[in-house]
XYZ file of C-alpha atoms in Angstrom:
730
model
C -16.891 50.849 -38.516
C -19.202 51.543 -35.575
C -20.657 48.067 -35.946
C -17.224 46.486 -35.606
C -16.499 48.488 -32.455
C -19.823 47.410 -30.959
C -18.997 43.808 -31.824
C -15.576 44.091 -30.192
C -17.139 45.677 -27.107
C -19.701 42.859 -26.916
C -16.884 40.282 -27.098
C -14.993 42.075 -24.337
C -18.151 42.148 -22.220
C -18.583 38.392 -22.773
C -15.023 37.745 -21.638
C -15.493 39.971 -18.570
C -18.798 38.280 -17.690
C -17.204 34.835 -17.916
C -14.280 36.016 -15.785
C -16.669 37.348 -13.162
C -18.435 33.961 -13.065
C -15.018 32.261 -12.778
C -14.035 34.396 -9.759
C -17.486 34.065 -8.189
C -17.309 30.258 -8.224
C -13.861 30.414 -6.664
C -14.297 32.911 -3.810
C -17.897 34.135 -3.837
C -18.786 32.217 -0.672
C -15.839 33.835 1.154
C -16.749 37.466 0.526
C -20.529 37.785 0.130
C -22.218 38.735 3.398
C -19.033 38.211 5.440
C -16.471 40.357 7.184
C -12.826 39.543 7.723
C -13.611 38.154 11.164
C -15.971 35.670 9.505
C -13.417 34.613 6.912
C -11.972 31.115 6.831
C -8.463 32.280 7.724
C -9.537 34.177 10.830
C -12.046 31.516 11.919
C -9.289 28.929 11.653
C -7.121 31.066 13.915
C -9.958 31.439 16.453
C -10.591 27.692 16.453
C -6.911 26.979 17.084
C -6.789 29.489 19.926
C -9.959 28.252 21.634
C -9.111 24.561 21.247
C -5.679 24.996 22.859
C -6.531 27.669 25.457
C -8.305 25.135 27.682
C -5.882 22.201 27.818
C -2.733 24.392 27.779
C -3.714 27.339 30.004
C -7.119 27.212 31.676
C -7.326 23.479 32.402
C -3.643 22.524 32.270
C -3.687 19.318 34.344
C -1.116 18.188 36.863
C 0.387 14.727 36.857
C -1.327 13.886 40.153
C -4.749 14.876 38.801
C -4.417 12.615 35.773
C -2.833 9.739 37.691
C -5.768 9.688 40.100
C -8.089 8.895 37.158
C -6.086 5.953 35.805
C -7.952 2.660 35.680
C -6.537 -0.816 35.212
C -9.105 -3.298 33.909
C -9.100 -7.056 34.333
C -8.683 -7.449 30.578
C -5.497 -5.391 30.705
C -4.217 -7.574 33.536
C -4.927 -10.728 31.539
C -3.323 -9.294 28.388
C -0.192 -8.289 30.291
C -0.043 -11.663 32.038
C -0.340 -13.760 28.863
C 1.513 -11.430 26.494
C 4.430 -13.853 26.117
C 2.421 -17.080 26.462
C 1.282 -19.284 29.303
C 3.112 -19.602 32.636
C 4.907 -22.756 31.539
C 5.904 -21.280 28.196
C 7.302 -18.138 29.781
C 9.261 -20.054 32.412
C 10.626 -22.410 29.759
C 11.643 -19.431 27.657
C 13.488 -17.810 30.590
C 15.256 -21.058 31.383
C 16.229 -21.457 27.735
C 17.625 -17.932 27.672
C 19.900 -18.577 30.641
C 20.752 -22.255 30.147
C 23.594 -21.820 27.659
C 25.036 -18.816 29.522
C 25.038 -20.699 32.833
C 26.629 -23.716 31.141
C 29.356 -21.530 29.645
C 30.059 -20.021 33.094
C 30.248 -23.554 34.519
C 32.662 -24.671 31.812
C 35.099 -21.838 32.590
C 34.635 -22.214 36.393
C 33.178 -18.694 36.682
C 31.334 -19.415 39.937
C 30.403 -15.808 40.692
C 29.008 -15.272 37.210
C 27.098 -18.551 37.404
C 25.587 -17.568 40.771
C 24.652 -14.138 39.421
C 22.979 -15.603 36.330
C 21.065 -18.187 38.373
C 19.893 -15.483 40.761
C 18.843 -13.249 37.884
C 16.991 -16.169 36.235
C 15.226 -17.141 39.479
C 14.117 -13.548 40.085
C 12.563 -13.368 36.616
C 10.823 -16.720 37.120
C 9.605 -15.514 40.499
C 8.255 -12.336 38.922
C 6.497 -14.300 36.144
C 5.004 -16.678 38.716
C 3.759 -13.700 40.742
C 2.109 -12.346 37.572
C -0.045 -15.468 37.348
C -0.750 -15.693 41.095
C -1.480 -12.107 42.088
C -3.628 -9.627 40.104
C -2.429 -6.792 42.334
C 1.179 -7.490 41.358
C 0.287 -7.106 37.676
C -1.941 -4.110 38.334
C 0.934 -2.237 39.981
C 3.153 -2.890 36.967
C 0.559 -1.611 34.530
C -0.200 1.359 36.780
C 3.479 2.322 36.864
C 3.686 2.161 33.066
C 0.581 4.323 32.672
C 1.898 6.843 35.201
C 5.076 7.112 33.128
C 2.938 7.952 30.068
C 1.089 10.588 32.133
C 4.407 12.177 33.109
C 5.428 12.336 29.449
C 2.144 14.040 28.511
C 2.325 16.616 31.328
C 5.900 17.534 30.391
C 4.949 17.897 26.725
C 1.854 19.947 27.653
C 3.940 22.384 29.701
C 6.384 22.846 26.833
C 3.494 23.309 24.392
C 1.883 25.850 26.754
C 4.984 28.052 26.615
C 4.883 28.081 22.815
C 1.136 28.747 22.867
C 1.433 31.793 25.138
C 4.247 33.177 22.977
C 2.465 32.626 19.649
C -0.919 34.022 20.779
C 0.282 36.912 22.963
C -1.888 39.382 21.031
C -5.063 37.822 22.479
C -6.439 39.183 25.736
C -8.947 37.365 27.899
C -10.695 37.496 31.264
C -12.497 34.223 31.941
C -14.183 32.862 35.063
C -14.613 29.162 35.788
C -18.347 28.637 36.370
C -17.703 25.825 38.887
C -14.796 27.155 40.949
C -15.169 30.893 40.360
C -11.462 31.159 39.586
C -10.572 34.015 37.225
C -7.954 33.751 34.467
C -6.570 36.956 32.936
C -4.146 37.813 30.182
C -3.730 41.334 28.812
C -6.336 44.068 29.255
C -9.785 43.299 27.876
C -10.935 46.863 28.617
C -8.754 48.314 25.848
C -10.339 49.331 22.569
C -10.720 46.083 20.666
C -10.726 45.032 17.055
C -12.469 41.745 17.773
C -14.320 40.534 20.848
C -16.143 37.375 21.948
C -18.387 37.308 25.022
C -19.238 34.084 26.820
C -22.353 34.001 28.996
C -23.771 31.354 31.348
C -26.188 30.454 28.557
C -23.371 30.194 25.974
C -20.156 29.488 27.885
C -16.725 28.582 26.575
C -16.437 24.808 27.023
C -12.884 23.497 27.164
C -11.137 20.161 27.678
C -8.174 19.342 29.866
C -6.477 17.088 27.253
C -4.947 18.598 24.115
C -5.877 16.818 20.892
C -2.492 17.825 19.468
C -0.749 15.775 22.181
C -3.195 12.887 22.569
C -0.931 10.659 20.455
C 1.390 10.394 23.470
C -1.169 8.146 25.167
C -1.262 5.636 22.301
C 2.253 5.445 20.896
C 3.452 2.904 23.500
C 2.469 -0.696 24.229
C 0.722 0.517 27.361
C -2.077 2.749 26.113
C -4.061 5.106 28.312
C -7.679 5.764 27.422
C -8.018 9.539 27.241
C -11.777 9.321 27.746
C -11.179 8.371 31.392
C -8.913 11.419 31.810
C -10.977 14.014 29.974
C -12.812 16.680 31.930
C -14.679 19.691 30.634
C -14.972 23.102 32.235
C -17.232 26.021 31.345
C -16.046 29.620 31.415
C -17.776 32.972 31.152
C -16.087 36.223 30.273
C -14.452 37.937 27.333
C -11.798 37.212 24.739
C -10.539 40.168 22.693
C -7.878 41.395 20.321
C -7.034 44.992 21.055
C -6.360 47.393 18.196
C -2.815 47.895 19.403
C -2.148 44.145 19.511
C -3.825 43.699 16.134
C -1.443 46.193 14.558
C 1.571 44.458 16.069
C 0.375 40.963 15.117
C -0.485 41.807 11.539
C -4.220 41.266 12.083
C -5.105 44.630 10.562
C -2.973 43.852 7.519
C -5.095 40.760 6.879
C -8.237 42.812 7.573
C -7.235 45.477 5.062
C -6.333 42.915 2.405
C -9.659 41.118 2.910
C -11.613 44.386 2.630
C -9.665 45.477 -0.463
C -10.262 42.123 -2.174
C -13.932 42.256 -1.200
C -14.387 45.628 -2.891
C -12.510 44.485 -6.005
C -14.528 41.294 -6.389
C -17.824 43.090 -5.749
C -16.865 45.503 -8.537
C -16.004 42.619 -10.855
C -19.288 40.776 -10.120
C -21.518 43.847 -10.534
C -19.798 44.951 -13.731
C -19.871 41.317 -14.876
C -23.673 41.289 -14.611
C -23.888 44.489 -16.676
C -21.390 43.076 -19.188
C -23.419 39.867 -19.511
C -26.550 41.896 -20.330
C -24.715 43.914 -22.994
C -23.084 40.786 -24.462
C -26.482 39.058 -24.682
C -27.979 41.988 -26.553
C -25.096 42.113 -29.026
C -24.834 38.347 -29.592
C -26.346 38.416 -33.111
C -23.999 41.154 -34.299
C -21.045 39.234 -32.839
C -22.045 36.075 -34.733
C -22.490 37.955 -38.011
C -19.186 39.835 -37.796
C -17.120 36.842 -36.624
C -18.621 34.560 -39.283
C -17.769 37.162 -41.941
C -14.065 37.376 -41.087
C -12.106 36.233 -44.137
C -9.536 34.293 -42.061
C -12.380 31.905 -41.291
C -12.007 30.331 -44.729
C -8.372 29.380 -44.085
C -9.355 27.609 -40.889
C -12.372 26.017 -42.575
C -10.060 24.349 -45.090
C -8.313 22.529 -42.282
C -9.511 19.170 -41.037
C -11.827 19.490 -38.059
C -9.559 17.522 -35.705
C -6.739 19.974 -36.383
C -9.108 22.855 -35.641
C -10.133 21.132 -32.385
C -6.484 20.863 -31.334
C -5.955 24.591 -31.933
C -9.158 25.369 -30.011
C -8.057 23.145 -27.110
C -4.668 24.864 -26.896
C -6.368 28.278 -27.005
C -8.770 27.164 -24.262
C -5.891 26.054 -22.010
C -4.139 29.396 -22.511
C -7.429 31.213 -21.825
C -7.962 29.272 -18.587
C -4.359 29.946 -17.498
C -4.792 33.670 -18.192
C -8.000 33.711 -16.105
C -6.228 31.902 -13.258
C -3.264 34.290 -13.325
C -5.551 37.348 -13.346
C -7.595 35.936 -10.456
C -4.471 35.158 -8.404
C -3.160 38.694 -8.933
C -6.241 39.900 -7.022
C -6.593 37.198 -4.364
C -3.002 36.399 -3.442
C -0.685 39.133 -4.717
C -0.552 42.750 -3.664
C 2.203 45.336 -3.954
C 2.598 48.289 -1.638
C 3.121 50.442 -4.730
C -0.486 51.035 -5.760
C 0.386 52.318 -9.261
C 2.557 49.293 -9.995
C -0.182 46.957 -8.719
C -2.854 48.575 -10.949
C -0.615 48.538 -14.032
C 0.253 44.875 -13.453
C -3.419 44.002 -13.060
C -4.445 45.937 -16.192
C -1.710 44.212 -18.204
C -2.991 40.800 -17.139
C -6.566 41.803 -17.932
C -5.402 42.968 -21.379
C -3.753 39.601 -22.030
C -6.934 37.909 -20.824
C -9.030 39.921 -23.324
C -6.719 39.110 -26.253
C -6.588 35.382 -25.486
C -10.342 35.361 -24.799
C -11.129 36.986 -28.154
C -9.025 34.398 -29.997
C -10.749 31.567 -28.115
C -14.334 32.749 -28.650
C -13.719 33.588 -32.320
C -12.486 30.028 -32.892
C -15.402 28.644 -30.870
C -17.903 30.548 -33.023
C -16.206 29.332 -36.207
C -16.334 25.740 -34.954
C -19.999 26.110 -34.031
C -20.782 27.452 -37.526
C -18.989 24.440 -38.967
C -20.922 21.741 -37.044
C -24.255 23.400 -36.204
C -26.196 20.744 -38.128
C -26.014 16.945 -37.998
C -25.124 16.761 -41.695
C -22.231 19.218 -41.297
C -20.961 17.333 -38.228
C -21.034 13.986 -40.053
C -19.292 15.385 -43.128
C -16.513 17.000 -41.104
C -15.942 13.886 -39.019
C -15.664 11.655 -42.094
C -13.168 14.031 -43.681
C -11.000 14.298 -40.584
C -7.481 12.978 -40.214
C -8.462 10.478 -37.545
C -11.273 9.042 -39.665
C -8.956 8.689 -42.657
C -6.287 7.118 -40.482
C -8.780 4.646 -39.080
C -9.961 3.656 -42.557
C -6.407 3.154 -43.768
C -5.342 1.021 -40.831
C -5.280 -2.693 -41.640
C -3.849 -5.814 -40.147
C -0.769 -5.177 -42.220
C 0.426 -2.624 -39.666
C 0.065 -4.871 -36.656
C 3.737 -5.692 -37.278
C 5.651 -2.693 -38.605
C 8.481 -4.800 -39.941
C 6.084 -6.899 -42.033
C 4.431 -3.698 -43.278
C 7.827 -2.292 -44.290
C 8.857 -5.489 -46.062
C 5.523 -5.635 -47.869
C 5.765 -2.030 -49.044
C 9.329 -2.510 -50.288
C 8.461 -5.723 -52.158
C 5.312 -4.281 -53.724
C 7.112 -1.089 -54.733
C 9.961 -3.050 -56.302
C 7.555 -5.323 -58.151
C 5.470 -2.341 -59.298
C 8.377 -0.307 -60.613
C 10.053 -3.381 -62.089
C 6.895 -4.460 -63.861
C 6.116 -0.911 -64.922
C 9.601 -0.472 -66.330
C 9.335 -3.707 -68.280
C 5.982 -2.711 -69.774
C 7.277 0.782 -70.592
C 10.386 -0.608 -72.304
C 8.230 -2.931 -74.421
C 5.777 -0.184 -75.397
C 8.263 2.637 -75.819
C 11.183 0.580 -77.141
C 14.433 2.481 -77.301
C 12.837 5.666 -76.093
C 12.636 4.213 -72.522
C 15.927 4.596 -70.636
C 17.800 1.269 -70.430
C 19.400 2.355 -67.150
C 16.010 2.665 -65.458
C 15.032 -0.793 -66.685
C 18.316 -2.264 -65.451
C 17.899 -0.707 -61.993
C 14.304 -1.948 -61.700
C 15.426 -5.438 -62.796
C 18.256 -5.531 -60.254
C 15.822 -4.545 -57.486
C 12.775 -6.453 -58.686
C 14.268 -9.921 -59.275
C 15.850 -10.267 -55.782
C 12.674 -8.862 -54.208
C 10.641 -11.483 -56.064
C 12.944 -14.264 -54.864
C 12.785 -13.022 -51.255
C 9.002 -12.696 -51.467
C 8.557 -16.257 -52.781
C 10.893 -17.704 -50.122
C 9.049 -15.836 -47.359
C 5.723 -17.144 -48.615
C 7.112 -20.691 -48.569
C 8.334 -20.190 -44.981
C 4.920 -18.778 -44.063
C 3.238 -21.911 -45.447
C 5.552 -24.075 -43.318
C 4.721 -22.062 -40.199
C 0.986 -22.318 -40.923
C 1.283 -26.125 -41.268
C 3.203 -26.408 -37.982
C 0.612 -24.173 -36.314
C -2.144 -26.497 -37.511
C -0.238 -29.474 -36.051
C 0.008 -27.667 -32.725
C -3.734 -26.937 -32.773
C -4.393 -30.663 -33.296
C -2.260 -31.582 -30.279
C 0.999 -32.611 -31.923
C 3.500 -30.778 -29.732
C 6.593 -32.937 -30.171
C 8.258 -30.869 -32.934
C 9.514 -27.266 -32.892
C 8.687 -24.797 -35.636
C 11.819 -24.359 -37.753
C 13.720 -21.085 -37.197
C 15.080 -19.565 -40.414
C 16.725 -16.194 -41.097
C 16.070 -12.907 -39.288
C 12.715 -11.863 -40.710
C 9.564 -11.078 -38.700
C 8.391 -14.590 -39.627
C 11.359 -15.931 -37.655
C 10.176 -13.972 -34.602
C 6.704 -15.383 -35.142
C 8.135 -18.926 -35.293
C 10.001 -18.305 -32.008
C 6.792 -17.083 -30.393
C 5.002 -20.212 -31.578
C 7.740 -22.360 -30.058
C 7.391 -20.467 -26.762
C 3.646 -20.999 -26.944
C 4.118 -24.723 -27.659
C 6.475 -25.030 -24.690
C 4.026 -23.141 -22.507
C 1.199 -25.466 -23.534
C 3.345 -28.513 -22.788
C 4.340 -27.084 -19.407
C 0.722 -26.245 -18.632
C -0.394 -29.753 -19.542
C 2.389 -31.231 -17.413
C 1.468 -28.999 -14.436
C -2.193 -29.874 -14.858
C -1.395 -33.589 -14.894
C 0.861 -33.146 -11.871
C -1.854 -31.206 -10.045
C -4.405 -33.929 -10.748
C -1.947 -36.586 -9.582
C -1.153 -34.713 -6.356
C -4.853 -34.160 -5.729
C -5.551 -37.870 -6.150
C -2.591 -38.776 -3.918
C -3.756 -36.280 -1.285
C -7.222 -37.848 -1.127
C -5.706 -41.366 -1.065
C -3.151 -40.524 1.619
C -5.646 -38.655 3.818
C -8.059 -41.573 3.552
C -5.313 -44.089 4.353
C -3.857 -42.189 7.319
C -7.259 -41.474 8.847
C -8.773 -44.871 8.110
C -5.961 -46.886 9.765
C -6.488 -45.630 13.365
C -10.235 -45.321 12.791
C -10.451 -48.981 11.737
C -8.578 -50.003 14.880
C -10.921 -47.902 17.029
C -13.999 -49.540 15.477
C -12.507 -53.041 15.798
C -11.521 -52.747 19.450
C -14.763 -50.975 20.302
C -16.625 -54.029 18.959
C -14.342 -56.301 21.001
C -15.112 -54.322 24.160
C -18.806 -55.003 23.621
C -18.120 -58.725 24.255
C -19.106 -59.391 27.904
C -16.912 -62.500 28.068
C -13.528 -60.773 27.723
C -11.236 -60.731 30.733
C -10.301 -57.631 32.673
C -6.742 -57.931 31.371
C -7.981 -57.995 27.779
C -10.304 -55.043 28.458
C -7.391 -52.958 29.772
C -5.316 -53.944 26.772
C -8.100 -52.967 24.348
C -8.669 -49.663 26.139
C -4.925 -48.954 25.940
C -4.947 -49.587 22.194
C -8.064 -47.422 21.765
C -6.392 -44.612 23.682
C -3.262 -44.880 21.526
C -5.204 -44.927 18.245
C -7.475 -42.080 19.370
C -4.438 -39.994 20.227
C -2.954 -40.855 16.818
C -6.185 -39.772 15.105
C -6.268 -36.578 17.150
C -2.668 -35.695 16.154
C -3.465 -36.281 12.480
C -6.544 -34.057 12.568
C -4.794 -31.302 14.581
C -1.809 -31.302 12.189
C -4.109 -31.135 9.178
C -6.080 -28.287 10.756
C -2.888 -26.388 11.607
C -1.339 -26.656 8.145
C -4.650 -25.613 6.557
C -4.905 -22.639 8.894
C -1.340 -21.573 8.134
C -1.808 -21.986 4.388
C -4.885 -19.738 4.478
C -2.960 -17.058 6.401
C -5.560 -17.133 9.170
C -2.986 -17.120 11.951
C -1.371 -14.358 13.976
C 2.382 -14.070 14.440
C 3.967 -12.667 17.603
C 7.363 -11.585 16.304
C 10.200 -10.715 18.616
C 13.988 -10.551 18.472
C 15.012 -14.170 19.001
C 18.500 -15.649 19.318
C 18.396 -18.425 16.696
C 21.642 -19.931 18.006
C 20.138 -20.550 21.412
C 16.756 -21.602 20.020
C 18.291 -24.218 17.703
C 20.634 -25.463 20.432
C 17.683 -26.016 22.754
C 15.365 -27.473 20.095
C 17.984 -29.942 18.853
C 19.020 -30.758 22.423
C 15.538 -32.060 23.227
C 16.009 -34.798 20.603
C 19.562 -35.835 21.484
C 18.399 -39.011 23.271
C 16.061 -39.874 20.390
C 18.922 -39.439 17.930
C 21.136 -41.733 19.995
C 18.388 -44.379 20.177
C 17.972 -44.095 16.399
C 21.727 -44.741 16.022
C 22.283 -41.352 14.393
C 25.485 -39.318 14.933
C 24.550 -35.640 15.356
C 27.054 -33.013 14.183
C 25.893 -29.466 14.969
C 27.697 -26.331 13.755
C 26.639 -22.916 15.034
C 28.202 -19.479 15.476
C 29.860 -18.626 18.775
C 27.985 -15.345 19.041
C 24.167 -14.880 19.085
C 22.446 -14.707 15.696
C 19.196 -12.772 15.942
C 16.092 -12.641 13.736
C 12.576 -11.270 14.160
C 10.431 -14.407 14.319
C 7.583 -15.930 16.280
C 9.574 -18.008 18.772
C 6.933 -20.704 19.184
C 6.351 -21.118 15.445
C 10.078 -21.176 14.671
C 10.559 -23.772 17.418
C 7.895 -25.877 15.694
C 9.738 -25.498 12.365
C 13.034 -26.758 13.819
C 11.282 -29.523 15.727
C 9.509 -30.755 12.577
C 12.788 -30.897 10.640
C 14.518 -32.886 13.420
C 11.540 -35.248 13.724
C 11.704 -35.698 9.938
C 15.343 -36.778 10.363
C 14.418 -39.261 13.102
C 11.829 -40.897 10.836
C 13.649 -41.041 7.530
C 17.420 -40.929 8.215
C 19.427 -44.120 7.642
C 20.633 -45.721 10.886
C 24.339 -45.494 11.588
C 24.816 -42.306 9.534
C 25.661 -38.757 10.503
C 23.159 -35.912 10.720
C 24.488 -32.395 10.123
C 22.732 -29.379 11.620
C 24.268 -26.031 10.648
C 23.424 -22.418 11.524
C 25.420 -19.570 9.978
C 25.204 -15.985 8.721
C 25.450 -15.765 4.922
C 27.252 -13.092 2.926
C 23.852 -11.546 2.131
C 23.165 -10.998 5.843
C 20.673 -13.866 6.152
C 20.513 -16.498 8.853
C 20.801 -19.903 7.133
C 19.685 -23.083 8.930
C 20.571 -26.374 7.231
C 19.710 -29.992 8.084
C 21.465 -32.785 6.115
C 21.023 -36.539 6.434
C 21.198 -39.761 4.413
C 17.695 -41.054 3.604
C 16.807 -44.659 4.410
C 14.248 -44.630 1.548
C 14.898 -43.901 -2.079
C 13.558 -40.464 -3.027
C 12.605 -40.921 -6.630
C 9.990 -38.184 -6.853
C 10.275 -34.459 -7.319
C 11.798 -33.175 -4.059
C 9.521 -30.115 -4.048
C 6.487 -32.443 -3.871
C 7.557 -33.381 -0.330
C 6.112 -29.992 0.750
C 2.658 -31.254 -0.254
C 0.288 -32.335 2.515
C 0.442 -36.062 3.432
C 3.387 -36.486 1.021
C 6.051 -38.772 2.501
C 9.417 -40.024 1.326
C 8.307 -43.404 2.644
C 5.964 -44.151 -0.233
C 4.937 -47.477 1.313
C 3.967 -45.560 4.502
C 5.616 -47.993 6.938
C 6.715 -45.219 9.309
C 4.612 -43.382 11.853
C 3.765 -39.851 10.783
C 1.103 -37.667 9.246
C 3.103 -36.569 6.221
C 2.415 -32.986 7.296
C 5.765 -32.152 8.912
C 7.374 -30.457 5.910
C 4.057 -28.898 4.852
C 3.732 -27.255 8.280
C 7.385 -26.185 8.136
C 6.847 -24.615 4.698
C 3.743 -22.785 5.953
C 5.695 -21.367 8.926
C 8.456 -20.206 6.565
C 5.900 -18.574 4.230
C 4.252 -16.747 7.155
C 7.658 -15.233 8.047
C 8.390 -14.251 4.405
C 11.444 -16.499 4.587
C 12.737 -19.089 2.081
C 12.886 -22.869 2.346
C 14.239 -25.337 -0.192
C 14.969 -29.065 -0.469
C 18.021 -30.457 -2.214
C 18.280 -34.170 -3.039
C 21.546 -35.632 -4.327
C 21.130 -39.398 -4.518
C 20.356 -40.450 -0.948
C 21.633 -37.195 0.547
C 18.634 -35.164 1.737
C 19.166 -31.492 2.644
C 16.709 -28.834 3.867
C 17.803 -25.171 3.787
C 15.912 -22.352 5.549
C 16.880 -18.701 5.147
C 15.533 -15.631 6.948
C 16.943 -12.065 7.235
C 19.094 -11.669 10.344
C 19.221 -8.529 12.484
């Protein structure tokens, strides 16, 4: 009896020793060799107070002080100047913005409005021109924007300072600026203090004038202000304290008392844990003998080892949870009623001991079961998982096939067994059983034979597919799993055919790309070489020389355009291009872009019909890139539209809230190829390549659309050619 009590005590000591290690790893670094004023919570509070005392109280800057430190660099001037493009681009954009509005005022004879708009436009153009002519003009603009940011910071700092003084009113300080000698006081540092910090000339309090908590104000606008140019440090000597009276009011002493109480409790746990570990080590052999001799061990030993592992894992999780709950009752929970607190703690410790005993008893039993390699191997091979792994076959890859197979085999087995039994036993075997087995067995046999025939057909069709004969589908019969397999094979066959078609198409487009690039680059290059050779002839006349030089200039420009277009579409396709999105009126942009080609459309004998909304239709796009998109589509019309036909340009808002831009025309060339291939580089509807062009217009347009996450499609109905572009409107 005494031996059992000693064993139980040794187990309890083991549990207590492990719990002490658990708590030591969690909070040992917080309590050993430290006081409350060295704890993480209090040090965090000190850091917050010191970091904000300077910029919000001691060194609170004025707007004038910070504004005097503002710098405007030449790079900032250049960035501001070219933010919306070059001088010409910005002026053109301003004119485009006002052109339609001025025209509308003219149409309704609103002279005053027209004069006002023209004056407003001219003032903006004058301001833009001044930006490019005078650095000082730009510098003043940037300076004004930065000063506005400074004003926002100073206002926020003053508001933050009020909250700071209110939240930290229990701190007292008397600090002297080492440079100016100015003294800052709050409270009475001579009162009896709970905590005190002294700053000397050798170890002063160094503070900033800019609060890190508010520094985001300088960077959240387009005009950023470098805080490094505004920062100043100041050193202070003196004293910072928390008086005992203030500590009581602020709850500091409550935290101090809780820290001290926890420190004593954990020290007790760790010291007693060391003693418990020594006692548990001495009684380890007795514990092993007693636990291994418990008769309940045999019941657990008869279980498979994986089941025992599951029970042990669940016990371990409960044990860990009990340890965590007991630890938290010390570290985070405390009741003013001391008796209630102690009883609650003892109850949790009791639960911890019970769960711990169950866990370690199971752990010892498991160790006794696998403490040799032979025992481990035997238990693993007899486990549920091992048996399940051995029994798993390809039959169970498809559960339906497994079920059908089991049913058919069972029916055949019982049917055959019944037949044999009736022959051997004669009349003694029940006729009813034989009849039932026959009714089940014969249909099962018929179904089995038909399924095997269908399987043979599928296998033959699969072999044909493997040999490249893809022109015939696998026959679909019934609703069995074999039917699903046949459908999958048909999907696979279709996928292979599609893949082969796409591969052939890719190879064809690659070959056409190389051919078209070579053709379009070789044509002007051949002319350049030819006329260069002619210029080498000293006998040509001056008139001929000028003519040759003119042709060389024209062909060189043609070659340059081809190369630049190819470079641009490649750059866009790779995503190596930066978009400058802004809120753009698509109605005005399209009106202006199409208007630039009105004379060209007239000369091409094309009748333009444009439909657009009366009100502005906005979208966030890169204005220059979207202009290029529209321009490319109109140029495409000029090249390939049939003379004497109408061209329809439409802009509208769809029911989905998108802006839809459509260009429709009648093609002068027959479009017999896949319309989507026209997006390919150097792909042209004019297959004979009689027209001028690089074949990159639609490819560039598609790249611009992709960069904006928009959608572009081509619809061909006979000779009617239609391009549709959609982008979300705002």
